[in-house]
Coordinates of C-alpha atoms and ligand atoms in Angstrom, one line a residue:
X1241 CA -13.7 -21.3 101.2
X1242 CA -11.2 -18.7 102.5
X1243 CA -9.5 -16.4 100.0
X1244 CA -6.3 -18.4 100.4
X1245 CA -8.1 -21.6 99.7
X1246 CA -9.7 -20.1 96.6
X1247 CA -6.2 -18.9 95.4
X1248 CA -4.7 -22.4 96.0
X1249 CA -7.7 -24.0 94.3
X1250 CA -7.4 -21.7 91.3
X1251 CA -3.6 -22.3 91.2
X1252 CA -4.0 -26.0 91.3
X1253 CA -6.7 -25.9 88.7
X1254 CA -4.4 -23.9 86.4
X1255 CA -1.5 -26.4 87.1
X1256 CA -3.9 -29.2 86.4
X1257 CA -4.9 -27.7 83.2
X1258 CA -1.9 -26.2 82.0
X1259 CA -0.9 -28.1 84.3
X1260 CA -3.7 -56.8 69.0
X1261 CA -6.2 -58.3 70.0
X1262 CA -8.3 -60.8 68.0
X1263 CA -12.1 -61.7 68.0
X1264 CA -12.6 -63.9 71.0
X1265 CA -14.3 -67.3 70.9
X1266 CA -17.4 -65.9 72.5
X1267 CA -17.6 -63.2 69.9
X1268 CA -17.3 -65.8 67.2
X1269 CA -20.2 -67.8 68.8
X1270 CA -22.2 -64.5 68.8
X1271 CA -21.8 -64.2 65.0
X1272 CA -24.9 -66.3 64.5
X1273 CA -26.8 -63.6 66.5
X1274 CA -25.9 -61.0 63.9
X1275 CA -29.0 -59.6 62.2
X1276 CA -29.6 -57.6 59.2
X1277 CA -29.1 -54.1 60.1
X1278 CA -32.6 -52.8 59.5
X1279 CA -34.5 -52.1 62.6
X1280 CA -37.9 -50.5 63.4
X1281 CA -36.8 -48.0 66.0
X1282 CA -39.2 -49.6 68.6
X1283 CA -36.7 -51.1 70.9
X1284 CA -36.6 -48.1 73.3
X1285 CA -33.5 -46.2 72.3
X1286 CA -33.8 -42.6 71.5
X1287 CA -31.0 -40.4 70.0
X1288 CA -30.6 -36.7 69.2
X1289 CA -27.9 -35.5 66.9
X1290 CA -26.6 -32.0 66.3
X1291 CA -23.4 -30.3 65.0
X1292 CA -21.8 -26.9 64.8
X1293 CA -19.0 -25.6 62.6
X1294 CA -16.1 -24.5 64.8
X1295 CA -13.7 -23.1 62.2
X1296 CA -12.2 -19.9 63.7
X1297 CA -12.8 -16.6 61.9
X1298 CA -9.9 -14.9 63.6
X1299 CA -6.1 -15.2 63.4
X1300 CA -5.9 -17.6 66.4
X1301 CA -2.9 -19.9 66.0
X1302 CA -3.1 -23.6 65.2
X1303 CA -2.4 -26.0 68.1
X1304 CA 0.0 -28.8 68.8
X1305 CA 3.5 -28.0 67.7
X1306 CA 4.5 -25.2 70.1
X1307 CA 5.1 -22.7 67.3
X1308 CA 3.4 -19.7 65.8
X1309 CA 1.1 -21.1 63.1
X1310 CA -1.5 -18.7 61.7
X1311 CA -4.2 -20.1 59.4
X1312 CA -3.3 -19.4 55.8
X1313 CA -5.8 -21.7 54.1
X1314 CA -9.0 -23.6 55.1
X1315 CA -9.0 -27.1 53.6
X1316 CA -12.3 -27.9 55.3
X1317 CA -14.3 -26.9 58.3
X1318 CA -13.7 -28.3 61.8
X1319 CA -16.7 -29.3 63.9
X1320 CA -18.2 -30.2 67.2
X1321 CA -20.8 -33.0 66.9
X1322 CA -23.2 -34.2 69.6
X1323 CA -24.8 -37.5 70.2
X1324 CA -27.5 -37.6 72.9
X1325 CA -28.8 -41.0 74.0
X1326 CA -31.8 -41.9 76.1
X1327 CA -32.8 -45.3 77.2
X1328 CA -36.3 -46.6 77.9
X1329 CA -36.1 -45.7 81.6
X1330 CA -35.3 -42.0 80.7
X1331 CA -31.6 -42.1 81.5
X1332 CA -29.7 -39.7 79.2
X1333 CA -26.1 -39.3 78.3
X1334 CA -24.4 -36.8 75.9
X1335 CA -21.2 -37.3 73.9
X1336 CA -19.5 -34.4 72.2
X1337 CA -16.7 -35.1 69.7
X1338 CA -14.6 -32.3 68.3
X1339 CA -11.7 -31.7 65.8
X1340 CA -9.5 -30.0 68.4
X1341 CA -6.0 -30.8 69.7
X1342 CA -6.7 -30.6 73.4
X1343 CA -9.4 -29.6 75.8
X1344 CA -8.0 -28.1 79.0
X1345 CA -9.5 -28.8 82.4
X1346 CA -10.7 -25.2 82.5
X1347 CA -12.8 -25.8 79.4
X1348 CA -14.0 -29.2 80.5
X1349 CA -15.1 -27.8 83.9
X1350 CA -16.8 -24.8 82.4
X1351 CA -18.7 -27.0 79.9
X1352 CA -19.7 -29.5 82.5
X1353 CA -20.9 -26.9 85.0
X1354 CA -23.0 -25.2 82.3
X1355 CA -24.5 -28.6 81.1
X1356 CA -25.1 -29.6 84.7
X1357 CA -27.0 -26.4 85.5
X1358 CA -29.0 -26.3 82.3
X1359 CA -29.7 -30.0 81.6
X1360 CA -28.9 -31.6 85.0
X1361 CA -26.4 -33.9 83.5
X1362 CA -24.0 -35.4 86.1
X1363 CA -20.3 -36.0 85.2
X1364 CA -20.9 -39.6 84.2
X1365 CA -23.5 -38.4 81.7
X1366 CA -21.2 -36.1 79.7
X1367 CA -18.3 -37.3 77.6
X1368 CA -16.2 -34.7 75.8
X1369 CA -13.8 -36.3 73.4
X1370 CA -11.4 -34.4 71.0
X1371 CA -9.6 -35.9 68.1
X1372 CA -6.2 -34.4 69.0
X1373 CA -6.1 -32.8 65.6
X1374 CA -2.9 -30.8 65.2
X1375 CA -4.4 -28.6 62.4
X1376 CA -7.1 -27.0 64.5
X1377 CA -7.1 -23.9 66.8
X1378 CA -5.5 -23.4 70.2
X1379 CA -7.8 -23.5 73.2
X1380 CA -7.7 -21.7 76.6
X1381 CA -5.6 -23.4 79.3
X1382 CA -4.1 -26.1 77.1
X1383 CA -0.3 -26.3 76.9
X1384 CA 0.0 -22.8 78.3
X1385 CA 3.8 -22.7 78.4
X1386 CA 4.2 -24.3 75.0
X1387 CA 3.7 -21.4 72.6
X1388 CA 5.6 -18.1 72.2
X1389 CA 2.4 -16.2 72.5
X1390 CA 1.8 -12.6 73.5
X1391 CA -1.3 -10.9 75.1
X1392 CA -2.9 -10.4 71.7
X1393 CA -2.7 -14.1 70.9
X1394 CA -3.9 -15.1 74.3
X1395 CA -6.9 -12.8 73.9
X1396 CA -7.7 -14.5 70.6
X1397 CA -7.4 -17.9 72.2
X1398 CA -9.8 -16.8 75.0
X1399 CA -12.3 -15.3 72.6
X1400 CA -12.3 -18.4 70.3
X1401 CA -12.6 -20.6 73.4
X1402 CA -15.6 -18.6 74.8
X1403 CA -17.4 -18.8 71.4
X1404 CA -16.6 -22.5 71.0
X1405 CA -18.0 -23.3 74.4
X1406 CA -21.2 -21.4 73.6
X1407 CA -21.6 -23.3 70.3
X1408 CA -21.1 -26.7 72.1
X1409 CA -23.7 -25.8 74.8
X1410 CA -26.3 -24.8 72.1
X1411 CA -25.5 -28.0 70.1
X1412 CA -26.1 -30.1 73.2
X1413 CA -29.5 -28.3 73.7
X1414 CA -30.4 -29.0 70.1
X1415 CA -29.5 -32.7 70.4
X1416 CA -31.5 -33.1 73.6
X1417 CA -34.5 -31.4 72.0
X1418 CA -34.3 -33.6 68.9
X1419 CA -34.5 -37.1 70.4
X1420 CA -36.1 -39.7 68.1
X1421 CA -36.5 -43.4 68.3
X1422 CA -33.5 -45.2 66.9
X1423 CA -31.9 -48.7 66.5
X1424 CA -28.2 -49.0 67.3
X1425 CA -25.8 -51.4 65.8
X1426 CA -22.2 -52.1 66.5
X1427 CA -19.4 -53.6 64.4
X1428 CA -15.6 -53.5 64.0
X1429 CA -13.3 -53.2 61.0
X1430 CA -9.6 -52.7 60.5
X1431 CA -7.3 -50.1 59.1
X1432 CA -3.5 -50.3 59.2
X1433 CA -1.9 -46.9 58.6
X1434 CA -1.1 -46.2 62.3
X1435 CA 2.5 -47.0 63.0
X1436 CA 4.0 -47.5 66.5
X1437 CA 6.2 -44.4 66.5
X1438 CA 8.3 -45.5 69.5
X1439 CA 9.6 -48.6 67.7
X1440 CA 9.9 -47.4 64.1
X1441 CA 12.1 -44.5 62.8
X1442 CA 9.9 -42.2 60.7
X1443 CA 12.6 -41.9 58.1
X1444 CA 12.8 -45.7 57.6
X1445 CA 9.1 -46.4 57.4
X1446 CA 8.6 -45.7 53.7
X1447 CA 11.5 -48.0 52.7
X1448 CA 10.3 -50.8 55.0
X1449 CA 6.7 -50.5 53.7
X1450 CA 7.9 -50.5 50.1
X1451 CA 10.0 -53.6 50.7
X1452 CA 6.9 -55.3 52.2
X1453 CA 8.6 -55.6 55.6
X1454 CA 6.6 -55.6 58.8
X1455 CA 6.9 -52.7 61.2
X1456 CA 7.8 -53.1 64.8
X1457 CA 5.8 -52.6 68.0
X1458 CA 2.2 -53.0 69.3
X1459 CA -0.7 -51.3 67.5
X1460 CA -4.5 -51.3 67.7
X1461 CA -5.7 -51.3 64.1
X1462 CA -9.4 -52.0 65.0
X1463 CA -12.0 -49.5 63.9
X1464 CA -15.1 -49.7 66.1
X1465 CA -18.3 -48.5 64.5
X1466 CA -21.7 -47.6 66.0
X1467 CA -24.5 -47.0 63.5
X1468 CA -27.8 -45.3 64.3
X1469 CA -30.9 -45.7 62.2
X1470 CA -34.2 -44.0 62.6
X1471 CA -37.6 -45.7 62.6
X1472 CA -37.7 -45.7 58.8
X1473 CA -34.4 -47.6 58.8
X1474 CA -32.5 -44.6 57.5
X1475 CA -28.9 -44.2 58.7
X1476 CA -28.7 -40.9 60.7
X1477 CA -25.4 -41.1 62.6
X1478 CA -22.1 -43.0 62.7
X1479 CA -19.6 -43.0 65.6
X1480 CA -16.2 -44.5 64.8
X1481 CA -12.8 -44.6 66.3
X1482 CA -9.1 -45.2 65.6
X1483 CA -5.9 -45.1 67.6
X1484 CA -3.6 -42.7 65.9
X1485 CA -2.3 -39.1 66.2
X1486 CA -3.9 -36.7 63.7
X1487 CA -0.5 -35.4 62.9
X1488 CA -0.3 -36.1 59.2
X1489 CA 0.1 -32.3 58.6
X1490 CA 1.9 -29.6 60.5
X1491 CA 1.6 -26.5 58.2
X1492 CA -0.7 -23.5 58.2
X1493 CA -3.9 -25.1 56.9
X1494 CA -7.1 -25.5 58.9
X1495 CA -8.6 -29.0 58.6
X1496 CA -9.4 -32.0 60.8
X1497 CA -6.4 -34.1 59.5
X1498 CA -7.2 -37.7 58.6
X1499 CA -10.3 -37.9 60.9
X1500 CA -11.6 -34.8 59.2
X1501 CA -11.4 -36.4 55.8
X1502 CA -12.8 -39.6 57.1
X1503 CA -15.9 -37.9 58.5
X1504 CA -16.5 -35.8 55.3
X1505 CA -16.1 -39.0 53.1
X1506 CA -18.8 -40.8 55.2
X1507 CA -21.1 -37.8 55.2
X1508 CA -20.8 -37.5 51.4
X1509 CA -21.3 -41.3 51.0
X1510 CA -24.4 -41.3 53.2
X1511 CA -26.2 -38.0 52.8
X1512 CA -27.9 -36.7 56.0
X1513 CA -25.6 -38.7 58.2
X1514 CA -23.5 -37.1 61.0
X1515 CA -20.2 -38.9 61.2
X1516 CA -18.4 -38.6 64.6
X1517 CA -14.8 -39.6 65.2
X1518 CA -13.0 -40.4 68.5
X1519 CA -9.4 -41.1 69.0
X1520 CA -8.7 -44.3 70.9
X1521 CA -5.5 -44.8 72.8
X1522 CA -3.2 -43.4 70.0
X1523 CA -0.6 -41.6 72.0
X1524 CA 2.3 -43.7 70.6
X1525 CA 0.8 -44.1 67.1
X1526 CA 1.6 -41.8 64.2
X1527 CA 0.3 -41.8 60.6
X1528 CA 3.5 -42.7 58.7
X1529 CA 4.8 -41.6 56.3
X1530 CA 3.2 -38.1 56.6
X1531 CA 3.5 -34.3 55.9
X1532 CA 1.6 -34.1 52.6
X1533 CA -2.1 -33.4 52.0
X1534 CA -2.3 -36.4 49.7
X1535 CA -1.2 -38.7 52.5
X1536 CA -3.7 -37.0 54.8
X1537 CA -6.5 -37.6 52.3
X1538 CA -5.3 -41.2 51.7
X1539 CA -5.5 -42.0 55.5
X1540 CA -8.9 -40.4 55.7
X1541 CA -10.1 -42.6 52.8
X1542 CA -8.6 -45.7 54.3
X1543 CA -10.4 -45.1 57.5
X1544 CA -13.8 -44.2 55.9
X1545 CA -13.4 -47.3 53.7
X1546 CA -13.0 -49.4 56.8
X1547 CA -16.1 -47.9 58.4
X1548 CA -18.1 -48.3 55.1
X1549 CA -17.1 -52.0 54.9
X1550 CA -18.5 -52.5 58.5
X1551 CA -21.8 -50.8 57.9
X1552 CA -22.4 -52.4 54.5
X1553 CA -22.4 -55.8 56.2
X1554 CA -24.9 -57.0 58.9
X1555 CA -24.0 -55.5 62.3
X1556 CA -24.8 -56.5 65.8
X1557 CA -27.8 -54.8 67.5
X1558 CA -27.2 -53.0 70.8
X1559 CA -30.1 -53.7 73.2
X1560 CA -31.6 -50.7 75.1
X1561 CA -30.2 -49.8 78.6
X1562 CA -27.8 -47.2 79.7
X1563 CA -25.7 -46.9 82.9
X1564 CA -22.8 -44.6 83.5
X1565 CA -20.1 -43.9 86.1
X1566 CA -17.3 -41.4 86.4
X1567 CA -14.4 -40.6 88.8
X1568 CA -11.3 -38.6 89.1
X1569 CA -8.2 -40.6 89.8
X1570 CA -5.2 -39.2 91.7
X1571 CA -2.0 -39.7 89.7
X1572 CA 1.3 -39.2 91.7
X1573 CA 4.2 -37.3 90.4
X1574 CA 7.7 -38.9 90.6
X1575 CA 9.3 -35.8 91.8
X1576 CA 7.9 -32.3 92.4
X1577 CA 10.0 -29.4 91.2
X1578 CA 11.9 -27.2 93.6
X1579 CA 13.2 -23.6 93.5
X1580 CA 16.8 -24.9 93.2
X1581 CA 16.0 -27.0 90.1
X1582 CA 13.7 -24.3 88.5
X1583 CA 16.0 -21.3 88.8
X1584 CA 18.7 -22.5 86.3
X1585 CA 15.9 -23.3 83.8
X1586 CA 14.6 -19.7 83.6
X1587 CA 17.6 -18.8 81.6
X1588 CA 19.3 -22.1 80.6
X1589 CA 16.4 -24.2 79.5
X1590 CA 14.4 -24.3 76.2
X1591 CA 11.9 -21.6 75.6
X1592 CA 9.1 -23.9 76.9
X1593 CA 11.1 -24.8 80.0
X1594 CA 11.9 -21.2 80.7
X1595 CA 8.3 -20.1 80.5
X1596 CA 7.2 -23.0 82.6
X1597 CA 10.0 -22.5 85.2
X1598 CA 9.1 -18.8 85.6
X1599 CA 5.4 -19.7 86.1
X1600 CA 6.2 -22.3 88.7
X1601 CA 8.6 -19.9 90.5
X1602 CA 5.8 -17.3 90.6
X1603 CA 3.5 -19.9 92.3
X1604 CA 6.2 -20.7 94.9
X1605 CA 6.9 -17.0 95.4
X1606 CA 3.3 -16.5 96.5
X1607 CA 4.0 -19.0 99.3
X1608 CA 1.9 -21.7 97.7
X1609 CA 2.8 -25.4 97.8
X1610 CA 3.0 -27.3 94.5
X1611 CA 0.9 -30.4 94.6
X1612 CA 2.7 -33.8 94.7
X1613 CA -0.1 -35.4 92.6
X1614 CA -2.6 -34.5 89.9
X1615 CA -6.0 -35.1 91.5
X1616 CA -8.2 -34.8 88.4
X1617 CA -7.4 -37.6 86.0
X1618 CA -10.9 -38.4 84.5
X1619 CA -12.1 -42.0 83.9
X1620 CA -15.6 -42.9 82.9
X1621 CA -17.7 -45.9 81.8
X1622 CA -20.9 -46.2 79.8
X1623 CA -22.6 -49.5 79.5
X1624 CA -24.9 -49.6 76.5
X1625 CA -27.3 -52.6 76.7
X1626 CA -25.6 -55.8 77.4
X1627 CA -23.4 -55.6 74.3
X1628 CA -21.2 -52.5 74.5
X1629 CA -18.9 -50.9 77.1
X1630 CA -17.4 -47.5 76.5
X1631 CA -14.4 -46.6 78.7
X1632 CA -13.2 -43.0 78.6
X1633 CA -9.7 -42.1 79.6
X1634 CA -8.2 -38.6 79.9
X1635 CA -5.1 -37.4 78.1
X1636 CA -2.9 -39.2 75.7
X1637 CA -3.1 -42.8 76.7
X1638 CA -0.8 -45.2 75.0
X1639 CA -2.1 -48.2 73.1
X1640 CA -1.4 -50.6 76.0
X1641 CA -4.5 -49.2 77.8
X1642 CA -6.8 -50.0 74.9
X1643 CA -5.4 -53.5 74.5
X1644 CA -5.5 -54.1 78.3
X1645 CA -9.1 -53.1 78.9
X1646 CA -10.3 -54.9 75.7
X1647 CA -8.6 -58.0 77.0
X1648 CA -10.1 -57.6 80.5
X1649 CA -13.7 -56.7 79.3
X1650 CA -14.0 -58.4 76.0
X1651 CA -12.7 -57.6 72.5
X1652 CA -15.6 -56.5 70.3
X1653 CA -17.6 -55.4 73.3
X1654 CA -15.3 -52.8 74.7
X1655 CA -14.3 -49.5 73.2
X1656 CA -11.6 -47.5 74.9
X1657 CA -11.6 -43.7 74.3
X1658 CA -8.5 -41.7 74.8
X1659 CA -8.4 -37.9 74.7
X1660 CA -11.5 -37.7 76.8
X1661 CA -12.6 -34.8 79.0
X1662 CA -9.2 -33.3 79.7
X1663 CA -5.9 -33.3 77.8
X1664 CA -3.8 -33.9 81.1
X1665 CA -0.5 -35.1 79.4
X1666 CA 1.0 -38.2 77.9
X1667 CA -0.2 -41.3 79.9
X1668 CA 2.3 -44.1 79.7
X1669 CA 1.6 -47.7 80.7
X1670 CA 4.0 -49.4 83.1
X1671 CA 5.8 -50.8 80.1
X1672 CA 6.2 -47.5 78.4
X1673 CA 7.1 -45.8 81.7
X1674 CA 9.9 -48.3 82.2
X1675 CA 11.1 -47.9 78.7
X1676 CA 11.2 -44.1 79.0
X1677 CA 11.3 -42.2 75.7
X1678 CA 9.0 -39.3 74.8
X1679 CA 5.6 -40.8 75.9
X1680 CA 7.0 -42.4 79.1
X1681 CA 9.7 -39.8 80.0
X1682 CA 10.1 -36.5 81.7
X1683 CA 7.8 -34.2 79.7
X1684 CA 5.0 -33.3 82.1
X1685 CA 6.4 -29.8 82.2
X1686 CA 5.3 -29.3 78.6
X1687 CA 1.7 -29.8 79.8
X1688 CA 2.2 -27.4 82.8
X1689 CA 2.4 -29.9 85.6
X1690 CA 4.8 -29.0 88.5
X1691 CA 6.8 -32.1 87.8
X1692 CA 8.6 -33.9 85.0
X1693 CA 7.3 -37.4 85.2
X1694 CA 4.5 -39.5 86.6
X1695 CA 5.3 -42.0 89.4
X1696 CA 5.7 -45.6 88.3
X1697 CA 2.2 -46.6 89.5
X1698 CA 0.4 -44.6 86.9
X1699 CA -1.1 -47.6 85.1
X1700 CA -2.1 -49.2 88.3
X1701 CA -3.9 -46.1 89.5
X1702 CA -5.8 -45.7 86.2
X1703 CA -6.7 -49.4 86.0
X1704 CA -8.1 -49.3 89.6
X1705 CA -10.2 -46.3 88.6
X1706 CA -11.4 -47.9 85.4
X1707 CA -12.3 -51.1 87.2
X1708 CA -14.3 -49.1 89.7
X1709 CA -16.3 -47.1 87.1
X1710 CA -17.0 -50.2 85.0
X1711 CA -18.2 -52.1 88.2
X1712 CA -20.5 -49.2 89.0
X1713 CA -21.7 -48.9 85.4
X1714 CA -22.5 -52.6 85.3
X1715 CA -24.2 -52.8 88.7
X1716 CA -27.8 -53.8 88.5
X1717 CA -30.1 -51.1 90.0
Ligands
ZN3063 ZN1 0.0 -36.0 71.2

C-alpha cells in the first residue's frame, strides 16, 4: 500500500467510525415437541462463559447525549460478558455482550484482529454486541464530533478504551479455556414497556397509559431467551434480548440502565448464572415514561420477570450444530458534502455541526476525496442447530428490520440483534426513511459520516446482505 493509500484508508476508517409478530402455525405445532428443560449435557454442545467488570476508575465522561457528564455515583458495575460455543465438529463462535453505548469501527477492528491472531476466529465467528446504554463510558472513535471534549478527555477515552479492549480479549481467552458440555434451550416471552418514540409524544405517554389507552406505532415486545445448563442440569448462563433504547436515565450515574438491572436481577435470582443482554432493533423505541431511577429499576424488573417466566416453563431444546457467515454491506449516501455546504457550518451550525464541518474540511484540504458510500456495514448470521437463527445487524436498526427478518425466517426461530459489531449510525427501514424524522432523517453527520442521509435503498442493501449471510450459514457442508 502506498503512503497515500494508507492515508486514504485511515481517513476512510475514521469517517466510517466516527464516521408484531405472532407465533406461527408451525411454531404452535412444535409446541408438542417442547421438553422439560433438564438435559444431560451429552448432545454435543460445549460452552464457555466469562465476564469482566468494565466500570471506569477515571473521570471519563458518560456517553450518548453529547454533553460533558462526569461520573458522580456508581449505581452498579457495568460488564463485558462472553459466551463461547463449540459444536460437535469443533466449530467455535464467540459472542461478547457489553453495557456500552457504542463500539466504533476502530474498536471492533482492533478486537477482531487480536482475536483472529490469537484464537484464529474469523469475522463470522465473533459477534460483539453492545446494549447502547447511555449511562456508560465513552469509547474511542464513537461519535467523535458529538462531545465538547478537550485533549485531556480524549486521552481518558483512549486509556479507558485500551484497558477495556484488553479486558475483553482476556475474557474471551478465559471463556475458550473453560468450555464444558451444555444443553441449550430457547423460548420467548413478552414485555411491554418499550414505546414507539416516533409515533408517541413523550409528554403524552403517562396520561395515555393512565387512561388505559393504547399507544401508536409498531413495536417488538418479544423477549427471546436462551438458557444454558451444564451436565448436572444446573443453569449456568442466560442470553436474552429486548428492542428498546437504554435511555431511561441521562444523569451522572454509572449503571447499565434497564438492561443492567435486568441482568443483576437474574444473577441474584439464579446464583452462579451469567446473564447476558442484547439490544434487538430498538432504534425507534424508548422506555417511556423515563428519567427516574425508580422507572429504570421498574423496567429492569419487568424484563427480568419476563425472562424468569420463560425459563420457569419448559423450553425448546436447540440441537447441536453451528454455522456462521459475515459480510460488509455497502450503504450509499444520498448526497456527499461539499466545501460550499461545509464552510457556512463551521461558524453558523450547531457545535456538533461545526466540529464535524471543520473535520470534513480538513480531510478535503488534504486533497482526499470523501467516499460516496459507507463500505463497512456489518451483517452476520449464526445458525444454531436446526432451531435457531441469529442475525446480527450493525448500528441502530429500527424495529422494522426485526419484524421483517422474523417474518421471512420464522417467528420464534429468528433473533435479530441490533447494535452489533459497529455503531455506524441510525439505520432506517424504507418506511422510516420515507417518513423522515430523527431516525430516518439527515443526522449522519452526528456519527461522523461525510453525508447527512443514507440513500433510499438502505433497507434493500441490508436485506440483500442478510439474505446472503443466512443462505451461507444454512448451506449444508
Ligand atoms: Zn440511539
